[in-house]
Short mmCIF file of C-alpha atoms in Angstrom, two decimals:
data_model
loop_
_atom_site.label_atom_id
_atom_site.label_comp_id
_atom_site.label_asym_id
_atom_site.label_seq_id
_atom_site.Cartn_x
_atom_site.Cartn_y
_atom_site.Cartn_z
CA MET G 1 144.53 81.14 91.97
CA SER G 2 142.40 79.81 94.85
CA GLU G 3 140.49 76.60 94.26
CA ARG G 4 137.75 75.14 96.41
CA VAL G 5 135.21 72.38 96.37
CA LEU G 6 131.89 74.18 96.61
CA THR G 7 128.65 72.71 97.88
CA PRO G 8 125.33 74.53 98.23
CA ARG G 9 124.93 76.35 101.55
CA ASN G 10 121.69 78.19 101.85
CA ARG G 11 119.18 79.86 104.10
CA GLY G 12 115.88 79.23 102.40
CA PHE G 13 116.16 80.48 98.83
CA LEU G 14 119.31 82.52 99.58
CA PHE G 15 122.65 80.80 98.91
CA LEU G 16 125.88 81.87 100.58
CA ASP G 17 128.24 80.93 97.74
CA SER G 18 128.09 80.61 93.97
CA HIS G 19 129.74 78.04 91.71
CA PRO G 20 131.86 79.62 88.94
CA ALA G 21 131.83 76.61 86.61
CA GLY G 22 128.12 76.12 87.10
CA CYS G 23 127.43 79.78 86.33
CA GLU G 24 129.59 79.56 83.22
CA GLN G 25 127.76 76.46 82.00
CA LEU G 26 124.39 78.02 82.75
CA VAL G 27 125.24 80.99 80.52
CA ALA G 28 126.46 78.62 77.80
CA ASP G 29 123.18 76.70 78.05
CA MET G 30 121.17 79.93 77.76
CA TRP G 31 123.21 80.88 74.71
CA GLN G 32 122.43 77.55 73.08
CA ALA G 33 118.74 77.82 74.03
CA CYS G 34 118.40 81.19 72.33
CA PRO G 35 117.24 80.55 68.76
CA ALA G 36 119.49 81.86 66.02
CA PRO G 37 117.91 84.45 63.73
CA ALA G 38 116.46 83.23 60.44
CA ALA G 39 119.03 85.44 58.73
CA PRO G 40 122.33 86.19 60.47
CA ALA G 41 122.78 89.72 61.78
CA ALA G 42 123.71 91.90 58.83
CA ALA G 43 126.35 93.87 60.70
CA PRO G 44 129.92 92.72 60.09
CA GLU G 45 132.20 91.73 62.93
CA GLY G 46 132.93 94.75 65.09
CA ALA G 47 129.84 96.65 63.96
CA GLY G 48 126.19 96.29 64.95
CA PRO G 49 123.63 98.34 66.86
CA VAL G 50 124.83 99.95 70.07
CA ALA G 51 122.89 98.83 73.15
CA LEU G 52 122.92 99.68 76.83
CA ILE G 53 121.51 97.01 79.14
CA ILE G 54 121.05 98.05 82.76
CA GLY G 55 120.82 95.02 85.04
CA SER G 56 122.64 92.66 82.68
CA SER G 57 123.93 89.98 85.06
CA ALA G 58 120.79 88.15 86.18
CA GLY G 59 117.28 87.10 85.24
CA TYR G 60 115.68 88.83 82.30
CA GLY G 61 118.52 91.35 82.00
CA LEU G 62 120.99 88.51 81.40
CA ALA G 63 118.54 86.99 78.93
CA ALA G 64 118.29 90.36 77.17
CA THR G 65 122.08 90.52 76.88
CA LEU G 66 122.48 87.05 75.40
CA ALA G 67 119.46 87.36 73.12
CA GLY G 68 120.65 90.78 71.96
CA LEU G 69 124.01 89.30 71.02
CA LYS G 70 122.53 86.41 69.10
CA ARG G 71 119.41 87.95 67.56
CA ALA G 72 120.58 91.52 66.92
CA GLY G 73 124.39 91.37 66.94
CA ILE G 74 124.56 94.13 69.53
CA ARG G 75 127.67 95.81 70.87
CA GLY G 76 127.74 98.32 73.69
CA ILE G 77 127.66 98.59 77.46
CA MET G 78 126.28 96.25 80.10
CA VAL G 79 125.75 97.53 83.67
CA SER G 80 125.27 95.47 86.83
CA PHE G 81 126.17 95.57 90.52
CA GLU G 82 128.01 92.47 91.76
CA LYS G 83 130.39 91.56 94.56
CA ALA G 84 133.93 90.32 93.92
CA PRO G 85 135.31 87.12 95.45
CA THR G 86 137.04 87.34 98.82
CA GLU G 87 139.20 84.94 100.80
CA ARG G 88 136.11 83.67 102.63
CA ARG G 89 133.38 83.90 100.04
CA THR G 90 132.93 83.37 96.36
CA ALA G 91 131.82 86.21 94.15
CA THR G 92 128.13 86.65 93.54
CA ALA G 93 126.65 84.48 90.82
CA GLY G 94 126.17 87.54 88.63
CA TRP G 95 129.91 88.20 88.73
CA TYR G 96 130.62 84.75 87.27
CA ARG G 97 127.75 84.98 84.79
CA THR G 98 129.15 88.29 83.57
CA ALA G 99 132.60 86.77 83.02
CA ALA G 100 131.01 83.94 81.02
CA THR G 101 128.92 86.38 78.97
CA ALA G 102 132.03 88.40 78.17
CA ASP G 103 133.69 85.24 76.81
CA ILE G 104 130.70 84.56 74.56
CA ALA G 105 130.69 88.14 73.27
CA ARG G 106 134.41 87.95 72.56
CA THR G 107 133.99 84.70 70.64
CA ALA G 108 131.12 86.24 68.68
CA GLY G 109 133.32 89.21 67.77
CA ARG G 110 131.10 91.75 69.54
CA ASP G 111 132.48 94.65 71.55
CA LEU G 112 130.74 94.57 74.91
CA VAL G 113 131.95 96.58 77.89
CA PHE G 114 130.83 95.39 81.34
CA LEU G 115 130.59 97.99 84.10
CA ASN G 116 130.13 97.09 87.75
CA GLY G 117 128.56 99.71 90.00
CA ASP G 118 125.46 101.53 91.15
CA ALA G 119 123.20 102.09 88.14
CA PHE G 120 121.15 104.61 90.14
CA SER G 121 124.13 106.96 90.49
CA ASP G 122 124.98 109.84 88.19
CA THR G 123 128.60 108.68 88.36
CA MET G 124 127.64 105.51 86.49
CA LYS G 125 125.55 107.50 84.02
CA ASP G 126 128.51 109.74 83.28
CA GLN G 127 130.81 106.74 82.87
CA VAL G 128 128.39 105.17 80.37
CA ALA G 129 127.99 108.45 78.48
CA ASP G 130 131.76 108.90 78.25
CA LEU G 131 132.18 105.38 76.87
CA LEU G 132 129.45 105.92 74.32
CA GLU G 133 131.25 109.03 73.08
CA GLN G 134 134.74 107.61 73.12
CA ARG G 135 134.20 104.00 72.05
CA PHE G 136 130.85 103.57 70.34
CA GLY G 137 130.52 106.46 67.95
CA GLY G 138 128.53 108.76 70.20
CA LYS G 139 125.06 107.37 69.50
CA LEU G 140 122.96 104.78 71.32
CA ASP G 141 120.39 102.66 69.47
CA TYR G 142 118.74 100.63 72.26
CA LEU G 143 118.40 100.73 76.05
CA ILE G 144 116.99 97.80 78.03
CA TYR G 145 116.15 98.61 81.64
CA SER G 146 115.97 95.57 83.95
CA VAL G 147 116.63 96.64 87.52
CA ALA G 148 115.36 94.95 90.68
CA ALA G 149 116.85 96.47 93.81
CA PRO G 150 115.94 96.82 97.48
CA ARG G 151 116.91 100.49 97.71
CA ARG G 152 117.88 103.54 95.69
CA THR G 153 119.58 106.79 96.56
CA ASP G 154 118.30 109.84 94.69
CA PRO G 155 121.34 111.61 93.19
CA ASP G 156 119.66 115.02 93.49
CA THR G 157 118.63 114.90 97.14
CA GLY G 158 120.81 112.17 98.62
CA THR G 159 117.64 110.54 100.03
CA THR G 160 117.74 106.75 100.16
CA TYR G 161 114.46 104.96 99.48
CA ALA G 162 113.70 101.32 100.39
CA SER G 163 111.21 99.11 98.58
CA VAL G 164 108.83 96.77 100.40
CA LEU G 165 106.70 93.79 99.39
CA LYS G 166 103.31 94.60 100.87
CA PRO G 167 99.66 94.59 99.86
CA ILE G 168 97.80 97.89 99.73
CA GLY G 169 94.69 98.58 101.84
CA GLN G 170 94.48 95.41 103.91
CA ALA G 171 96.56 92.48 105.06
CA ASN G 172 96.98 89.63 102.62
CA ARG G 173 96.93 85.98 103.60
CA THR G 174 98.25 83.61 100.98
CA LYS G 175 99.79 80.21 100.53
CA THR G 176 103.51 80.03 100.01
CA LEU G 177 106.06 77.29 99.34
CA LEU G 178 109.05 76.71 101.60
CA PHE G 179 111.76 74.06 101.87
CA ASP G 180 113.50 72.95 105.06
CA ASP G 181 117.25 72.32 105.34
CA GLN G 182 116.81 68.82 103.90
CA GLY G 183 114.81 70.10 100.93
CA VAL G 184 111.46 68.84 102.23
CA PRO G 185 108.65 71.03 100.89
CA GLU G 186 106.05 72.72 103.04
CA VAL G 187 102.99 74.67 101.96
CA ARG G 188 102.26 77.28 104.57
CA GLU G 189 99.85 80.17 104.88
CA VAL G 190 101.53 83.50 105.58
CA GLU G 191 100.01 86.88 106.29
CA THR G 192 101.60 90.11 105.11
CA GLU G 193 100.60 93.35 106.78
CA PRO G 194 99.46 96.17 104.49
CA ALA G 195 101.58 99.09 103.39
CA GLU G 196 101.64 101.99 105.80
CA GLY G 197 103.07 105.46 105.92
CA ASP G 198 105.10 106.16 102.80
CA ASP G 199 105.70 102.48 101.88
CA VAL G 200 104.08 102.92 98.47
CA GLU G 201 105.99 106.10 97.65
CA GLN G 202 109.27 104.54 98.77
CA THR G 203 108.72 101.44 96.62
CA VAL G 204 107.74 103.51 93.60
CA ALA G 205 110.87 105.63 94.06
CA VAL G 206 113.02 102.47 93.88
CA MET G 207 111.18 100.22 91.42
CA GLY G 208 109.18 102.70 89.34
CA GLY G 209 110.27 104.64 86.29
CA ALA G 210 112.19 107.52 87.88
CA ASP G 211 115.65 106.10 87.28
CA TRP G 212 114.76 104.84 83.80
CA GLU G 213 113.63 108.36 82.88
CA ARG G 214 116.76 109.81 84.47
CA TRP G 215 118.92 107.59 82.25
CA ILE G 216 117.10 108.79 79.13
CA ASP G 217 117.31 112.43 80.19
CA HIS G 218 121.00 112.07 81.02
CA LEU G 219 121.88 110.49 77.67
CA ALA G 220 119.67 112.91 75.74
CA GLY G 221 121.38 115.80 77.52
CA ARG G 222 124.69 114.54 76.13
CA ASP G 223 123.13 114.16 72.63
CA LEU G 224 123.75 110.42 72.69
CA LEU G 225 120.38 109.07 71.49
CA GLY G 226 120.54 107.90 67.90
CA ASP G 227 117.80 108.42 65.32
CA GLY G 228 115.04 105.88 65.96
CA PHE G 229 116.38 105.12 69.44
CA ALA G 230 114.20 102.56 71.24
CA THR G 231 114.04 101.65 74.92
CA ALA G 232 112.20 98.95 76.84
CA ALA G 233 111.77 98.47 80.57
CA LEU G 234 111.17 94.85 81.62
CA SER G 235 108.14 94.20 83.79
CA TYR G 236 105.73 91.53 85.04
CA ILE G 237 101.99 91.37 85.68
CA GLY G 238 101.41 87.79 86.74
CA SER G 239 98.43 85.75 87.78
CA PRO G 240 95.28 86.76 89.68
CA LEU G 241 96.46 84.25 92.29
CA THR G 242 99.36 86.52 93.23
CA ALA G 243 97.80 89.88 92.39
CA ALA G 244 97.12 91.01 95.97
CA ILE G 245 100.79 90.88 96.93
CA TYR G 246 102.15 91.74 93.50
CA ARG G 247 100.23 93.66 90.86
CA GLN G 248 97.82 95.22 93.38
CA GLY G 249 100.50 95.71 96.02
CA THR G 250 103.39 98.09 96.45
CA ILE G 251 105.39 96.47 93.65
CA GLY G 252 102.36 96.77 91.40
CA ALA G 253 102.21 100.50 92.15
CA ALA G 254 105.83 100.73 91.02
CA LYS G 255 105.04 98.78 87.85
CA ALA G 256 102.14 101.13 87.11
CA HIS G 257 104.53 104.06 87.50
CA LEU G 258 106.97 102.33 85.14
CA GLU G 259 104.22 102.01 82.52
CA ALA G 260 103.20 105.65 82.95
CA THR G 261 106.84 106.61 82.51
CA ALA G 262 106.95 104.62 79.28
CA ARG G 263 104.08 106.67 77.89
CA THR G 264 105.81 109.92 78.85
CA LEU G 265 109.12 108.81 77.37
CA ASN G 266 107.46 107.49 74.22
CA GLU G 267 105.90 110.88 73.52
CA LEU G 268 109.24 112.61 74.11
CA LEU G 269 111.28 110.21 71.97
CA GLU G 270 108.81 110.30 69.09
CA LYS G 271 109.20 114.07 68.92
CA THR G 272 112.96 114.29 69.40
CA VAL G 273 114.58 111.29 67.65
CA GLY G 274 111.70 109.43 66.01
CA GLY G 275 112.08 106.79 68.68
CA ARG G 276 109.89 104.96 71.13
CA ALA G 277 109.64 103.63 74.69
CA VAL G 278 107.71 100.56 75.83
CA THR G 279 107.40 98.25 78.77
CA SER G 280 107.85 94.56 78.07
CA VAL G 281 105.68 92.29 80.20
CA ASN G 282 107.52 89.01 80.66
CA GLY G 283 106.24 85.63 81.78
CA ALA G 284 106.97 83.83 85.02
CA ALA G 285 110.46 82.55 85.79
CA VAL G 286 112.48 81.55 88.83
CA THR G 287 114.70 84.53 89.64
CA GLN G 288 116.52 85.76 92.73
CA SER G 289 113.97 88.56 93.01
CA SER G 290 110.83 86.48 92.52
CA THR G 291 111.66 83.88 95.18
CA ALA G 292 111.42 86.62 97.84
CA ILE G 293 107.77 87.37 97.09
CA PRO G 294 105.18 85.41 99.13
CA GLY G 295 103.21 83.00 96.94
CA ILE G 296 105.36 83.38 93.83
CA ALA G 297 107.42 80.24 94.47
CA LEU G 298 104.27 78.16 94.93
CA TYR G 299 102.65 79.68 91.85
CA THR G 300 105.71 79.11 89.66
CA GLY G 301 106.07 75.50 90.77
CA LEU G 302 102.39 74.85 90.04
CA LEU G 303 102.65 76.61 86.68
CA ARG G 304 105.51 74.32 85.73
CA GLY G 305 103.41 71.37 86.88
CA VAL G 306 100.71 72.43 84.43
CA LEU G 307 102.88 73.46 81.47
CA GLY G 308 106.02 71.36 81.79
CA GLU G 309 108.39 72.06 78.91
CA ALA G 310 105.83 74.44 77.38
CA MET G 311 107.02 77.13 79.82
CA VAL G 312 108.90 79.70 77.74
CA PRO G 313 112.35 80.42 79.21
CA PRO G 314 113.49 84.04 79.58
CA VAL G 315 116.07 83.91 76.80
CA ARG G 316 113.42 82.88 74.26
CA GLN G 317 111.08 85.60 75.49
CA LEU G 318 113.80 88.22 75.12
CA ALA G 319 114.67 86.90 71.67
CA ALA G 320 111.08 87.75 70.72
CA LEU G 321 111.47 91.23 72.23
CA TRP G 322 114.66 91.92 70.30
CA ASP G 323 112.99 90.78 67.07
CA GLN G 324 110.28 93.37 67.64
CA LEU G 325 112.71 96.13 68.60
CA ILE G 326 114.95 95.67 65.55
CA GLY G 327 112.03 95.23 63.13
CA ALA G 328 112.55 91.54 62.37
CA ALA G 329 108.98 91.02 63.64
CA PRO G 330 106.08 93.49 63.97
CA LEU G 331 106.02 95.48 67.20
CA THR G 332 102.81 94.24 68.80
CA LEU G 333 101.40 96.20 71.74
CA ASP G 334 98.38 95.70 73.98
CA ASP G 335 95.82 98.41 74.73
CA GLU G 336 98.15 99.88 77.36
CA GLY G 337 101.06 100.13 74.95
CA ARG G 338 102.95 97.17 76.39
CA VAL G 339 104.78 94.38 74.58
CA ARG G 340 103.29 91.15 75.92
CA LEU G 341 105.65 88.19 76.23
CA ASP G 342 103.46 86.46 78.83
CA ASN G 343 100.51 85.30 76.72
CA TRP G 344 101.55 81.66 77.04
CA GLU G 345 101.19 81.97 80.83
CA LEU G 346 97.94 83.90 81.17
CA THR G 347 95.57 81.97 78.89
CA ASP G 348 92.28 81.10 80.57
CA ASP G 349 92.86 77.35 80.47
CA VAL G 350 96.36 77.56 81.96
CA GLN G 351 95.26 79.90 84.75
CA ALA G 352 92.22 77.72 85.52
CA ALA G 353 94.44 74.66 85.82
CA VAL G 354 96.91 76.45 88.08
CA ALA G 355 94.08 77.84 90.24
CA GLU G 356 92.65 74.34 90.71
CA ARG G 357 96.01 73.06 91.86
CA TRP G 358 96.50 76.11 94.08
CA GLU G 359 93.30 75.34 95.97
CA ALA G 360 94.32 71.70 96.41
CA ALA G 361 97.91 72.49 97.43
CA THR G 362 98.93 71.36 100.91
CA THR G 363 102.17 70.01 102.31
CA ASN G 364 100.80 66.50 101.71
CA THR G 365 99.66 67.09 98.12
CA ILE G 366 102.21 69.52 96.73
CA ALA G 367 104.54 66.85 95.33
CA ASP G 368 101.74 65.68 93.02
CA LEU G 369 100.68 69.16 91.91
CA ALA G 370 103.92 71.09 91.34
CA ASP G 371 107.17 70.24 89.60
CA LEU G 372 109.24 70.48 92.76
CA SER G 373 112.39 68.86 91.43
CA TRP G 374 112.47 71.41 88.60
CA PHE G 375 111.79 74.31 90.96
CA ARG G 376 114.46 73.28 93.48
CA ALA G 377 116.97 72.81 90.68
CA GLU G 378 116.08 76.20 89.15
CA VAL G 379 116.70 77.92 92.49
CA GLN G 380 120.07 76.20 92.82
CA ARG G 381 120.97 77.04 89.23
CA LEU G 382 120.61 80.73 90.09
CA TYR G 383 123.85 80.21 92.01
CA GLY G 384 125.53 77.78 89.62
CA PHE G 385 124.52 74.55 91.36
CA SER G 386 122.49 71.65 89.90
CA VAL G 387 123.73 72.53 86.41
CA PRO G 388 124.03 69.39 84.24
CA GLY G 389 127.56 68.53 83.17
CA ILE G 390 129.35 70.02 86.18
CA ASP G 391 131.43 67.85 88.52
CA TYR G 392 130.65 69.34 91.91
CA THR G 393 133.19 67.11 93.65
CA ALA G 394 136.05 68.85 91.82
CA ALA G 395 137.83 71.93 93.12
CA VAL G 396 137.14 75.05 91.09
CA ALA G 397 138.88 78.42 90.83
CA THR G 398 136.81 81.12 92.51
CA ASP G 399 138.82 84.32 91.92
CA ILE G 400 137.63 84.86 88.36
CA PRO G 401 138.43 88.44 87.28
CA TRP G 402 135.85 90.96 86.14
CA PRO G 403 135.99 91.39 82.35
CA THR G 404 138.33 94.19 81.38
CA HIS G 405 137.63 96.54 78.49
CA MET G 406 140.78 97.49 76.68
CA PRO G 407 140.60 100.53 74.39
#
């Protein structure tokens, strides 16, 4: 088994390696941070509702997996797309997080199967459907859809679509937060050119609701949706400060399509299995996807500066979602039919405080306005670095195997 001493090597917010022990500890910390249910899950060991979580290895999908285990006692299938370790490089962080999640599920006595591959493909859909029939009694209770990807190939046409991060209508100039190689922060203004050609359609094809709907259709076609089946797609709205590049931009068009898909699916599921479909609007967090969006890093750092420990971490947000899905708490929807887990972020007083700091933010003032040490550490923790309790001077095994699922 190969062992290496790993130190962070990065280009901006993108790290070249991941730390297995740090990723394992991060998952353990998330597990501990997820509140236990007031009453333990009623299902005995080996039973429990059957769930499918698509995008289970990172961000809110990982939070949904851990919260589902603890709050709902789920079993079922987790799907992600991660790279294995090689002689030169570690595996992706999601690979190591998945291995750690599998250990937690095993300790908890829950049967989780982890599949690694392209969730957009019909091959993966068939593999999931076969497992549901052969291993999990042939009926699915819950599906959580949490996919952030740069491109998608349509299984019907073979066309590959690519998503873009662009405003719609006109260029957008915004502040953004960067760090140099020594970790020195810089607040810089950047301009993003508007979407052109079929940019919007391409982004909607990748990040909208088409694949979510295809999953439901595929599973329904195999008669695998249980009575009362419920599904939720995870989404984000965010602040007016980032709306031009996010909610009003190409990604926002995809989110609007996702919400429209939820309404279509909800009507279908109500009629066929007495079920429902919703989007879940989550609050801000540092994720591998969000750091790529201009302005989001600055906004999140400032938000933390305003709220401190009052920021609600993803695993606690997803615990609240699971409580609503399983009926432990009332399902509360806004006027658009969305579950809102972001109310703590979007109150008038919080947004006013963040906006004031946003206006004052420069390279010279940012250290006083944003929680930069927290933000830098959160970015590193995405890759298993800066995790408390880990000795980063010690060699660590990097060729951790993908969790196997024995029959």
